[in-house]
Coordinates of C-alpha atoms in Angstrom, one line a residue:
M612 CA -19.7 -56.0 20.0
P613 CA -20.0 -59.2 17.8
L614 CA -16.3 -60.6 16.7
R615 CA -16.4 -60.4 13.0
P616 CA -15.2 -63.5 11.2
H617 CA -12.3 -64.0 9.4
R618 CA -11.5 -62.5 6.1
P619 CA -8.9 -62.8 3.5
L620 CA -6.1 -60.2 2.9
P621 CA -6.0 -58.3 -0.6
L622 CA -2.8 -60.3 -1.3
A623 CA -2.8 -60.7 -4.6
T624 CA 1.2 -61.5 -5.9
P625 CA 3.9 -62.1 -3.9
A626 CA 5.4 -58.4 -4.1
G627 CA 2.5 -57.9 -2.0
V628 CA 3.1 -60.3 0.4
E629 CA 6.9 -58.7 0.6
V630 CA 5.2 -55.2 1.1
L631 CA 2.5 -55.9 3.8
T632 CA 5.8 -57.9 5.8
K633 CA 7.8 -55.1 5.5
I634 CA 5.0 -52.6 6.7
L635 CA 4.2 -54.9 9.5
T636 CA 7.8 -55.9 10.9
Q637 CA 9.3 -52.6 10.2
G638 CA 7.0 -50.0 10.1
P639 CA 5.7 -47.2 10.1
I640 CA 7.8 -46.7 6.9
P641 CA 7.3 -44.7 3.8
R642 CA 6.9 -46.7 0.4
V643 CA 10.7 -45.3 -0.5
E644 CA 11.9 -47.2 2.0
I645 CA 9.6 -50.2 0.8
A646 CA 10.8 -50.0 -2.3
R647 CA 14.6 -49.4 -1.6
R648 CA 14.6 -52.5 0.6
T649 CA 13.0 -54.8 -1.4
G650 CA 14.1 -53.6 -4.6
L651 CA 10.6 -53.4 -6.0
S652 CA 9.7 -50.3 -8.0
Q653 CA 7.8 -47.5 -6.0
A654 CA 4.8 -48.4 -8.1
A655 CA 5.0 -52.1 -7.3
V656 CA 5.0 -50.4 -4.2
T657 CA 2.3 -48.4 -4.2
K658 CA -0.1 -51.3 -6.2
A659 CA 0.3 -53.4 -3.5
V660 CA -0.4 -51.0 -0.8
A661 CA -3.9 -49.5 -2.1
P662 CA -6.1 -52.8 -1.7
L663 CA -5.0 -53.0 2.1
I664 CA -5.5 -49.3 2.6
E665 CA -9.0 -49.4 1.2
T666 CA -9.7 -52.7 3.3
G667 CA -8.4 -50.9 6.2
F668 CA -5.4 -53.2 7.0
V669 CA -2.9 -50.7 6.3
T670 CA -3.3 -46.9 6.9
D671 CA -1.1 -43.6 5.3
Q672 CA -0.4 -41.0 7.3
S673 CA 1.6 -38.2 6.6
A674 CA 4.7 -37.2 8.4
P675 CA 4.0 -35.0 11.3
A676 CA 5.6 -31.2 10.9
D677 CA 9.1 -30.6 12.4
G678 CA 9.8 -28.4 15.4
D679 CA 9.1 -25.1 13.5
G680 CA 5.7 -26.4 12.3
Q681 CA 7.1 -26.8 8.6
L682 CA 7.2 -29.9 6.8
G683 CA 10.5 -30.7 4.8
I684 CA 11.3 -29.8 1.4
G685 CA 9.5 -31.3 -1.5
R686 CA 6.3 -33.5 -1.0
P687 CA 5.5 -34.7 3.5
V688 CA 6.5 -38.0 3.6
S689 CA 3.9 -40.8 4.3
P690 CA 5.0 -43.7 5.8
L691 CA 2.5 -46.5 6.5
T692 CA 1.6 -48.4 9.3
V693 CA 0.0 -51.9 9.6
V694 CA -3.7 -51.0 12.0
P695 CA -3.4 -53.4 14.8
S696 CA -7.2 -53.8 15.3
S697 CA -7.9 -54.8 11.6
V698 CA -7.1 -58.7 13.1
S699 CA -7.1 -60.3 15.9
V700 CA -5.6 -63.4 16.9
I701 CA -5.6 -66.3 19.7
G702 CA -2.1 -68.1 20.9
V703 CA -1.9 -70.5 23.6
K704 CA 1.5 -72.4 24.9
V705 CA 0.4 -75.7 26.3
T706 CA 2.7 -77.5 29.2
P707 CA 2.8 -80.3 31.3
T708 CA 0.8 -78.6 34.1
S709 CA -0.8 -75.4 32.6
L710 CA -2.4 -73.7 29.4
I711 CA -0.9 -69.8 29.1
G712 CA -3.0 -68.1 26.2
V713 CA -3.2 -64.9 25.1
T714 CA -5.0 -62.6 22.4
T715 CA -3.4 -60.1 20.4
D716 CA -3.7 -57.4 17.8
F717 CA -2.1 -57.8 13.8
T718 CA 0.8 -56.1 15.7
A719 CA 1.3 -59.2 18.0
G720 CA 0.4 -56.6 20.9
I721 CA -1.3 -58.5 23.7
L722 CA -4.9 -57.5 24.5
N723 CA -5.6 -60.2 26.7
V724 CA -4.0 -62.9 29.2
R725 CA -5.6 -66.2 30.8
H726 CA -3.8 -68.7 32.9
E727 CA -5.5 -71.9 33.6
E728 CA -4.2 -75.1 35.2
L729 CA -4.0 -78.5 33.1
D730 CA -5.8 -81.4 35.7
S731 CA -4.0 -84.1 33.2
T732 CA -1.9 -84.5 30.2
D733 CA -4.0 -87.1 28.5
P734 CA -4.6 -85.6 24.9
E735 CA -8.0 -86.0 25.1
A736 CA -8.6 -83.9 28.1
V737 CA -6.1 -81.6 27.1
I738 CA -7.7 -81.0 24.0
E739 CA -11.5 -81.1 25.5
Q740 CA -10.0 -78.4 28.0
L741 CA -7.9 -76.3 25.4
A742 CA -11.0 -75.7 23.6
G743 CA -12.7 -74.6 26.3
H744 CA -9.9 -72.2 27.1
V745 CA -9.7 -70.6 23.7
K746 CA -13.6 -69.9 23.8
A747 CA -12.9 -68.3 26.7
L748 CA -10.2 -65.7 24.7
I749 CA -12.9 -65.8 22.3
A750 CA -15.2 -64.6 24.7
A751 CA -12.8 -62.4 26.0
L752 CA -12.5 -60.8 22.5
K753 CA -15.9 -60.3 21.9
S754 CA -16.3 -58.3 25.3
G755 CA -13.5 -56.4 25.4
T756 CA -13.8 -52.8 25.5
A757 CA -10.8 -52.3 22.8
V758 CA -12.1 -52.7 19.1
A759 CA -11.2 -56.3 18.2
G760 CA -10.2 -57.5 14.0
P761 CA -11.9 -60.6 12.8
L762 CA -9.6 -63.2 14.5
A763 CA -7.4 -64.8 11.7
G764 CA -6.8 -68.0 13.9
I765 CA -5.2 -69.7 16.6
G766 CA -2.0 -70.3 17.2
I767 CA -0.8 -74.0 19.5
A768 CA 2.6 -74.0 20.2
V769 CA 4.2 -77.3 22.2
S770 CA 7.5 -78.6 23.0
G771 CA 9.1 -81.2 20.7
D772 CA 8.9 -82.8 17.8
V773 CA 5.6 -81.2 15.8
D774 CA 4.5 -81.2 12.1
A775 CA 3.2 -78.1 11.4
S776 CA 2.0 -78.9 8.2
H777 CA -0.9 -81.5 9.4
G778 CA -1.0 -79.7 13.2
V779 CA 0.7 -83.1 14.6
V780 CA 2.4 -83.5 17.9
R781 CA 4.4 -86.2 16.5
D782 CA 6.9 -86.9 19.9
S783 CA 6.8 -84.6 22.9
P784 CA 8.5 -86.3 25.4
L785 CA 7.8 -83.4 28.1
M786 CA 4.0 -84.2 27.1
G787 CA 4.2 -87.9 26.8
W788 CA 2.4 -87.3 23.7
R789 CA 3.4 -89.3 20.4
G790 CA 1.0 -89.1 17.1
V791 CA -1.5 -86.2 18.4
P792 CA -3.5 -85.0 16.0
V793 CA -4.2 -81.6 17.8
A794 CA -5.4 -79.5 15.0
E795 CA -7.8 -82.2 13.6
L796 CA -9.1 -83.1 17.2
L797 CA -9.2 -79.1 18.4
G798 CA -11.0 -78.5 15.2
K799 CA -13.7 -80.8 15.6
R800 CA -14.7 -78.6 19.2
V801 CA -13.9 -75.0 17.8
R802 CA -14.5 -73.9 14.0
V803 CA -11.3 -71.6 13.4
P804 CA -8.2 -71.6 11.4
I805 CA -5.7 -73.7 13.4
V806 CA -1.8 -73.8 13.4
V807 CA 0.0 -76.1 15.5
T808 CA 4.2 -75.8 16.0
N809 CA 7.1 -76.1 18.2
D810 CA 7.3 -73.7 21.1
V811 CA 10.7 -72.7 20.4
R812 CA 10.4 -72.5 16.8
A813 CA 7.2 -69.9 17.6
L814 CA 9.0 -67.5 20.0
T815 CA 12.0 -67.7 16.8
V816 CA 9.2 -66.3 15.0
A817 CA 7.9 -64.0 17.5
E818 CA 11.5 -62.6 17.9
H819 CA 11.9 -62.6 13.7
W820 CA 8.9 -60.3 12.8
F821 CA 8.2 -58.3 16.3
G822 CA 11.5 -58.5 18.5
A823 CA 15.3 -58.6 18.9
G824 CA 15.9 -60.4 15.7
V825 CA 13.9 -57.6 13.4
N826 CA 16.6 -56.5 11.7
A827 CA 19.0 -59.5 12.4
D828 CA 20.5 -61.3 9.1
S829 CA 21.2 -64.5 11.3
F830 CA 20.0 -65.8 14.5
A831 CA 19.7 -68.4 16.7
V832 CA 17.1 -68.4 20.0
V833 CA 18.4 -70.8 23.0
T834 CA 15.6 -72.1 25.4
I835 CA 17.0 -73.6 28.9
G836 CA 14.1 -74.8 31.6
S837 CA 13.0 -78.1 31.7
G838 CA 13.9 -78.5 28.2
I839 CA 17.0 -76.7 26.2
G840 CA 15.3 -75.5 22.6
C841 CA 16.8 -74.1 19.8
G842 CA 14.8 -71.6 16.8
L843 CA 17.1 -70.9 14.2
Y844 CA 17.0 -67.8 11.7
I845 CA 18.9 -68.0 9.0
N846 CA 18.9 -67.0 5.2
G847 CA 15.8 -65.1 5.4
E848 CA 14.2 -67.6 7.0
V849 CA 13.2 -69.3 10.2
V850 CA 14.4 -73.1 9.6
S851 CA 11.7 -75.4 9.8
G852 CA 13.5 -78.4 8.7
A853 CA 12.7 -81.0 5.7
Y854 CA 11.4 -83.4 8.6
G855 CA 10.1 -80.4 10.9
V856 CA 12.9 -81.2 12.7
S857 CA 15.8 -78.5 13.7
G858 CA 17.7 -76.9 16.6
E859 CA 17.4 -79.7 18.8
L860 CA 20.1 -78.7 20.8
G861 CA 19.3 -80.3 24.2
H862 CA 19.7 -83.6 22.2
L863 CA 23.4 -83.5 20.9
P864 CA 25.1 -86.1 22.5
L865 CA 27.4 -84.2 25.0
A866 CA 26.6 -85.2 27.8
P867 CA 28.3 -88.4 29.5
G868 CA 26.6 -91.8 28.1
D869 CA 25.0 -93.0 31.2
L870 CA 22.9 -90.8 31.3
V871 CA 19.5 -91.5 30.2
C872 CA 17.3 -88.5 28.5
T873 CA 13.5 -88.4 28.5
C874 CA 13.3 -88.8 25.2
G875 CA 14.9 -92.8 25.7
R876 CA 18.3 -91.5 24.1
R877 CA 21.6 -91.4 26.0
G878 CA 24.0 -88.5 26.6
C879 CA 21.7 -85.9 25.5
V880 CA 22.4 -82.1 26.9
E881 CA 19.5 -81.9 28.8
T882 CA 20.4 -84.7 30.7
V883 CA 23.3 -82.3 32.9
A884 CA 21.5 -78.9 31.6
S885 CA 17.6 -78.6 32.0
S886 CA 16.4 -77.6 35.3
D887 CA 15.1 -80.9 36.2
A888 CA 18.8 -82.7 35.4
I889 CA 20.4 -79.7 37.6
L890 CA 17.9 -80.6 40.6
T891 CA 17.8 -84.4 40.5
R892 CA 22.2 -83.8 40.5
T893 CA 21.5 -81.6 43.6
R894 CA 19.7 -83.6 45.3
E895 CA 22.4 -86.8 44.9
T896 CA 25.4 -85.2 45.6
T897 CA 23.7 -82.9 48.8
G898 CA 21.3 -86.0 49.8
R899 CA 18.6 -83.4 50.2
A900 CA 15.6 -85.7 48.5
D901 CA 13.1 -83.0 49.8
L902 CA 15.2 -79.7 47.2
D903 CA 12.8 -78.2 44.8
L904 CA 14.5 -76.3 42.4
A905 CA 14.1 -72.6 44.3
G906 CA 16.2 -74.7 46.8
A907 CA 18.8 -76.3 45.0
I908 CA 19.6 -72.4 43.2
K909 CA 19.3 -70.5 46.9
L910 CA 22.0 -73.0 47.9
A911 CA 24.0 -72.3 45.2
H912 CA 24.2 -68.8 45.6
E913 CA 25.2 -69.7 49.4
G914 CA 28.3 -71.4 47.8
D915 CA 27.6 -74.9 48.3
D916 CA 29.9 -76.9 46.7
H917 CA 27.2 -79.7 45.6
A918 CA 24.8 -76.9 44.1
R919 CA 27.3 -75.2 42.4
E920 CA 28.9 -78.2 40.8
A921 CA 25.5 -79.2 39.5
F922 CA 25.5 -75.5 38.0
D923 CA 28.7 -76.1 36.8
R924 CA 28.2 -79.0 34.8
A925 CA 25.1 -77.7 33.3
G926 CA 27.2 -74.4 31.9
E927 CA 29.9 -76.4 30.8
V928 CA 27.8 -78.6 28.7
I929 CA 25.2 -75.5 27.7
G930 CA 28.1 -73.6 26.3
A931 CA 29.5 -76.7 24.6
A932 CA 26.4 -76.7 22.5
L933 CA 26.2 -73.7 22.0
A934 CA 29.6 -73.5 20.6
A935 CA 28.5 -76.4 18.5
M936 CA 25.4 -74.8 17.0
V937 CA 27.3 -71.6 16.3
N938 CA 29.9 -73.4 14.6
L939 CA 27.4 -75.3 12.0
V940 CA 25.3 -72.4 11.4
G941 CA 27.3 -69.1 12.1
P942 CA 24.6 -66.4 13.8
E943 CA 25.6 -63.2 14.5
L944 CA 23.0 -63.5 17.4
V945 CA 22.3 -66.1 20.3
M946 CA 19.6 -64.9 22.4
I947 CA 19.0 -67.1 25.8
A948 CA 16.1 -67.5 27.0
G949 CA 13.1 -69.7 28.9
E950 CA 12.4 -70.3 32.7
G951 CA 16.0 -71.3 33.3
V952 CA 17.4 -68.1 32.8
A953 CA 16.3 -67.1 36.1
E954 CA 19.6 -69.0 37.8
Y955 CA 21.6 -67.7 34.4
D956 CA 23.9 -66.0 36.8
L957 CA 24.8 -69.5 38.0
Y958 CA 26.3 -71.0 34.9
E959 CA 26.9 -68.2 32.5
D960 CA 30.6 -67.7 33.5
R961 CA 30.9 -71.4 32.4
M962 CA 28.6 -71.3 30.1
R963 CA 30.7 -68.6 28.5
R964 CA 34.3 -69.9 28.9
A965 CA 33.4 -73.0 27.3
F966 CA 31.8 -71.4 24.3
A967 CA 35.1 -69.6 23.8
E968 CA 36.8 -73.0 23.8
H969 CA 35.1 -74.5 21.7
A970 CA 33.8 -71.9 19.1
F971 CA 35.7 -72.2 15.8
G972 CA 37.6 -68.9 14.7
A973 CA 35.5 -65.9 14.2
A974 CA 32.3 -67.6 15.0
G975 CA 33.4 -66.9 18.5
D976 CA 32.7 -63.0 17.8
C977 CA 28.8 -64.2 17.6
R978 CA 27.4 -62.6 20.4
L979 CA 25.4 -64.3 23.5
M980 CA 22.2 -62.4 25.0
L981 CA 20.4 -62.8 27.9
R982 CA 16.5 -62.4 26.8
S983 CA 14.0 -62.8 29.8
H984 CA 10.7 -64.5 28.6
T985 CA 7.7 -65.2 30.2
F986 CA 5.0 -67.8 29.2
D987 CA 2.7 -64.9 27.9
D988 CA 5.7 -64.4 25.8
W989 CA 5.7 -67.9 24.7
A990 CA 1.9 -68.0 24.1
R991 CA 2.3 -64.5 22.2
G992 CA 5.4 -66.3 19.9
A993 CA 2.1 -68.9 18.9
A994 CA 0.2 -66.2 18.1
A995 CA 3.2 -64.5 15.5
T996 CA 3.2 -67.7 13.7
V997 CA -0.9 -67.5 12.7
I998 CA -0.2 -63.9 11.8
R999 CA 2.8 -65.1 9.8
S1000 CA 0.9 -67.6 8.2
Y1001 CA -2.0 -65.4 7.9
V1002 CA -0.2 -63.0 5.7
R1003 CA 1.4 -65.3 3.6
G1004 CA -1.8 -67.5 2.7
E1005 CA -0.4 -70.5 4.0
P1006 CA -1.8 -73.9 4.1
P1007 CA -2.4 -74.5 7.6
L1008 CA -5.2 -71.4 7.8
E1009 CA -7.4 -72.7 5.0
R1010 CA -8.6 -75.4 7.0
S1011 CA -11.1 -75.1 10.2

């Protein structure tokens, strides 16, 4: 089946965007409940929904009968839900060693997954390989057994300072990139709307729209791995920052000042708490230059004092960084995620103690929750940013 071309949503007003957002993130949901949660009149909700149902983005299904085969008193409730197959999306997470791509439906449900090792981190080489990766994902949509809706766009998630409005990676220490116009370069090879975003912010969007943050008033996603990242959802919005930089927890100056970070600055949290930093410290203190991260984790679990010290030190700094963030912005929930959660048990106690010591007053009531993520979830986050931009009609999706 050929993939149908991109088509716009029939959303003429901000109310229409708000209504569709509620259906997408909280459906199935009756009209009356949408009205209650948005403050719109039921007539306004019905007006916004009608073209969405007519064009096949939303469906209106009567609630099933109760256990006695009878509908409730009064008119049957007709919950509204998004038609998943009405839209398809591609999301790709770019790491220094691989491309992780997914195709999803309109609800960010994963349809296909594609992993590919990178041959180089040179920007031109990565973009060329990325274009082939995306084309393979598009081909999978075309040939899949499931019905694939029109392709709304491609989301690319990269670590570091990303200017999403122009699709430029301004500074990514992990990739070794500065000023790389990803959207422009990829757009010359793949004629599909493109959104480029910071990877942790993409993961935060996915949690806000489709995950544990759907009903939270405020939350943060803190990722621990080769880098330390933080995405914030505050006052009804995922925070992007006035200059496109926000939540850089890994670069708070809370570590010893003699340690140089990959970003070129000194004393960053990442110099102590990243996976690479923990491994480096364990190699130094044990004299085992041959150790890999799995070996360091094994030593720590076996009770090796040197390995344990590296993880304790990381936990201390992460806990202090979390407390600083919570003291500043006051989220009700912090989700701790990323590839570094595999060794979470090794630093959890020290991290929680440090957090309790530094959290001010009621900020200490903030819940810290472990949230396991795979690289596929990071790619799904990139797809979720496309879905959000598509629903909102934001400018990055207007360029191809």
